[in-house]
Amino acid sequence: MEDNCVLRREKIQAREALLPEVRREFSAAIVQRLALLPEYRAAETVMLYRAVKGEVSLDGLSGKRFVWPLCIGEGEMIALLPENERAWQKGYCGIPEPVRQRSREIAPEEIDLVICPCTVFDSACRRMGMGKGFYDRFLSRCSRARFVAVAFEAQKTEQLTASPWDVPMDAVVTEKAVYRR
């Protein structure tokens, strides 16, 4: 477990070390690759996230019904469809999230594609998040969704060791490649 913590910290630092303009350029390239994926093109309802702390920005994606996560308890999250731009607030760890009272809850089985942030990934499409298990718990309930992680190449590692509860991604998209399981 200690190795995972060290690796997570190293890859977060690598992501944050990218200059803001480089992150913007790489994020735009990732958004272009995402929009061309068969999983994205076929999806009607897509779960996104709001980028913080140097994560890949998904600004520019369009043409879908977008829902966002809301953390509601220890390791538990739900998907919400905000009414408008005023339906947002800073939440868990300062992450922008929808206001539950100004949003509609969307059942996990209604989601076609979940785009996940990650701190570390490998070419076998294993991902490591922040370590709290929010996404892994939620993804296990998304019975018909495909799962795609987004990251910068600087976050790639040779091989991650998966835990039994880790949900593998169908693909990982970076500024340079699309990795498939």
C-alpha positions as a Python dict, from the first residue, in 0.01 Angstrom:
ca = {
    (1, 'M'): (0, 0, 0),
    (2, 'E'): (288, 234, 77),
    (3, 'D'): (415, 188, -281),
    (4, 'N'): (75, 301, -414),
    (5, 'C'): (82, 613, -198),
    (6, 'V'): (433, 701, -320),
    (7, 'L'): (340, 634, -683),
    (8, 'R'): (20, 838, -653),
    (9, 'R'): (212, 1131, -501),
    (10, 'E'): (483, 1112, -773),
    (11, 'K'): (230, 1111, -1057),
    (12, 'I'): (23, 1394, -907),
    (13, 'Q'): (345, 1596, -885),
    (14, 'A'): (427, 1508, -1248),
    (15, 'R'): (80, 1625, -1355),
    (16, 'E'): (104, 1946, -1156),
    (17, 'A'): (456, 2013, -1290),
    (18, 'L'): (315, 2061, -1640),
    (19, 'L'): (289, 2429, -1723),
    (20, 'P'): (-73, 2555, -1727),
    (21, 'E'): (-56, 2629, -2101),
    (22, 'V'): (79, 2277, -2166),
    (23, 'R'): (-205, 2125, -1959),
    (24, 'R'): (-455, 2330, -2162),
    (25, 'E'): (-302, 2216, -2492),
    (26, 'F'): (-286, 1851, -2380),
    (27, 'S'): (-641, 1866, -2240),
    (28, 'A'): (-770, 1999, -2574),
    (29, 'A'): (-597, 1709, -2755),
    (30, 'I'): (-753, 1461, -2509),
    (31, 'V'): (-1100, 1612, -2560),
    (32, 'Q'): (-1055, 1574, -2940),
    (33, 'R'): (-958, 1207, -2898),
    (34, 'L'): (-1250, 1146, -2659),
    (35, 'A'): (-1503, 1295, -2901),
    (36, 'L'): (-1390, 1047, -3169),
    (37, 'L'): (-1416, 736, -2949),
    (38, 'P'): (-1694, 495, -3049),
    (39, 'E'): (-1798, 482, -2682),
    (40, 'Y'): (-1845, 859, -2675),
    (41, 'R'): (-2019, 879, -3012),
    (42, 'A'): (-2269, 607, -2911),
    (43, 'A'): (-2339, 747, -2565),
    (44, 'E'): (-2643, 958, -2480),
    (45, 'T'): (-2569, 1017, -2110),
    (46, 'V'): (-2209, 1083, -2013),
    (47, 'M'): (-2074, 1132, -1661),
    (48, 'L'): (-1794, 1390, -1646),
    (49, 'Y'): (-1601, 1558, -1367),
    (50, 'R'): (-1480, 1913, -1305),
    (51, 'A'): (-1100, 1931, -1320),
    (52, 'V'): (-904, 2038, -1012),
    (53, 'K'): (-538, 2031, -910),
    (54, 'G'): (-399, 1993, -1261),
    (55, 'E'): (-638, 1720, -1381),
    (56, 'V'): (-731, 1689, -1747),
    (57, 'S'): (-992, 1954, -1830),
    (58, 'L'): (-1291, 1821, -2021),
    (59, 'D'): (-1403, 2167, -2137),
    (60, 'G'): (-1515, 2153, -2497),
    (61, 'L'): (-1701, 1822, -2490),
    (62, 'S'): (-2054, 1867, -2622),
    (63, 'G'): (-2357, 1706, -2776),
    (64, 'K'): (-2449, 1477, -2485),
    (65, 'R'): (-2657, 1481, -2170),
    (66, 'F'): (-2385, 1543, -1912),
    (67, 'V'): (-2410, 1441, -1547),
    (68, 'W'): (-2160, 1498, -1268),
    (69, 'P'): (-2069, 1318, -947),
    (70, 'L'): (-2170, 1433, -601),
    (71, 'C'): (-2003, 1278, -297),
    (72, 'I'): (-2276, 1212, -40),
    (73, 'G'): (-2103, 1003, 222),
    (74, 'E'): (-1792, 806, 304),
    (75, 'G'): (-1689, 661, -30),
    (76, 'E'): (-2035, 708, -183),
    (77, 'M'): (-2136, 925, -474),
    (78, 'I'): (-2436, 981, -698),
    (79, 'A'): (-2479, 1130, -1047),
    (80, 'L'): (-2662, 1462, -1085),
    (81, 'L'): (-2792, 1661, -1379),
    (82, 'P'): (-2774, 2030, -1273),
    (83, 'E'): (-3062, 2262, -1369),
    (84, 'N'): (-2827, 2545, -1472),
    (85, 'E'): (-2488, 2704, -1402),
    (86, 'R'): (-2611, 2837, -1065),
    (87, 'A'): (-2658, 2477, -947),
    (88, 'W'): (-2289, 2445, -853),
    (89, 'Q'): (-2087, 2480, -531),
    (90, 'K'): (-1747, 2383, -393),
    (91, 'G'): (-1774, 2045, -224),
    (92, 'Y'): (-1555, 1758, -103),
    (93, 'C'): (-1185, 1855, -122),
    (94, 'G'): (-1285, 2184, -290),
    (95, 'I'): (-1411, 2004, -600),
    (96, 'P'): (-1690, 2190, -783),
    (97, 'E'): (-2003, 1977, -762),
    (98, 'P'): (-2373, 2010, -838),
    (99, 'V'): (-2612, 2129, -568),
    (100, 'R'): (-2841, 1835, -498),
    (101, 'Q'): (-3152, 2052, -446),
    (102, 'R'): (-3101, 2220, -786),
    (103, 'S'): (-3026, 1903, -981),
    (104, 'R'): (-3194, 1583, -1089),
    (105, 'E'): (-3047, 1252, -972),
    (106, 'I'): (-2968, 1014, -1257),
    (107, 'A'): (-2965, 639, -1186),
    (108, 'P'): (-2628, 468, -1253),
    (109, 'E'): (-2793, 230, -1502),
    (110, 'E'): (-2899, 532, -1716),
    (111, 'I'): (-2536, 629, -1777),
    (112, 'D'): (-2377, 512, -2104),
    (113, 'L'): (-2022, 638, -2047),
    (114, 'V'): (-1827, 743, -1738),
    (115, 'I'): (-1517, 955, -1797),
    (116, 'C'): (-1295, 913, -1491),
    (117, 'P'): (-1008, 1123, -1361),
    (118, 'C'): (-702, 937, -1242),
    (119, 'T'): (-370, 993, -1077),
    (120, 'V'): (-185, 697, -1235),
    (121, 'F'): (-260, 448, -1513),
    (122, 'D'): (-89, 172, -1710),
    (123, 'S'): (-125, 50, -2068),
    (124, 'A'): (-354, -235, -1950),
    (125, 'C'): (-609, 37, -1854),
    (126, 'R'): (-578, -2, -1480),
    (127, 'R'): (-625, 331, -1304),
    (128, 'M'): (-555, 466, -960),
    (129, 'G'): (-769, 746, -823),
    (130, 'M'): (-718, 948, -508),
    (131, 'G'): (-752, 640, -288),
    (132, 'K'): (-1097, 679, -137),
    (133, 'G'): (-1276, 439, -375),
    (134, 'F'): (-1557, 676, -476),
    (135, 'Y'): (-1537, 587, -845),
    (136, 'D'): (-1484, 212, -801),
    (137, 'R'): (-1795, 186, -580),
    (138, 'F'): (-2001, 393, -822),
    (139, 'L'): (-1878, 221, -1141),
    (140, 'S'): (-1979, -119, -1007),
    (141, 'R'): (-2341, 9, -1013),
    (142, 'C'): (-2327, 137, -1374),
    (143, 'S'): (-2457, -180, -1538),
    (144, 'R'): (-2453, -65, -1900),
    (145, 'A'): (-2181, 200, -1903),
    (146, 'R'): (-1839, 194, -2060),
    (147, 'F'): (-1551, 341, -1859),
    (148, 'V'): (-1279, 570, -1994),
    (149, 'A'): (-1007, 735, -1788),
    (150, 'V'): (-827, 1049, -1900),
    (151, 'A'): (-474, 1143, -1801),
    (152, 'F'): (-153, 1295, -1926),
    (153, 'E'): (127, 1069, -2051),
    (154, 'A'): (333, 1196, -1755),
    (155, 'Q'): (96, 996, -1530),
    (156, 'K'): (164, 661, -1698),
    (157, 'T'): (350, 388, -1512),
    (158, 'E'): (485, 53, -1630),
    (159, 'Q'): (239, -164, -1438),
    (160, 'L'): (-19, -113, -1164),
    (161, 'T'): (-123, -389, -931),
    (162, 'A'): (-501, -406, -922),
    (163, 'S'): (-696, -477, -605),
    (164, 'P'): (-1005, -699, -626),
    (165, 'W'): (-1236, -396, -595),
    (166, 'D'): (-1063, -192, -868),
    (167, 'V'): (-1279, -149, -1178),
    (168, 'P'): (-1069, -165, -1497),
    (169, 'M'): (-1121, 96, -1765),
    (170, 'D'): (-1225, 7, -2120),
    (171, 'A'): (-979, 273, -2239),
    (172, 'V'): (-742, 543, -2118),
    (173, 'V'): (-706, 855, -2332),
    (174, 'T'): (-398, 1078, -2318),
    (175, 'E'): (-269, 1362, -2534),
    (176, 'K'): (-70, 1108, -2738),
    (177, 'A'): (-265, 781, -2742),
    (178, 'V'): (-575, 576, -2669),
    (179, 'Y'): (-489, 268, -2464),
    (180, 'R'): (-737, -20, -2476),
    (181, 'R'): (-787, -314, -2246),
}
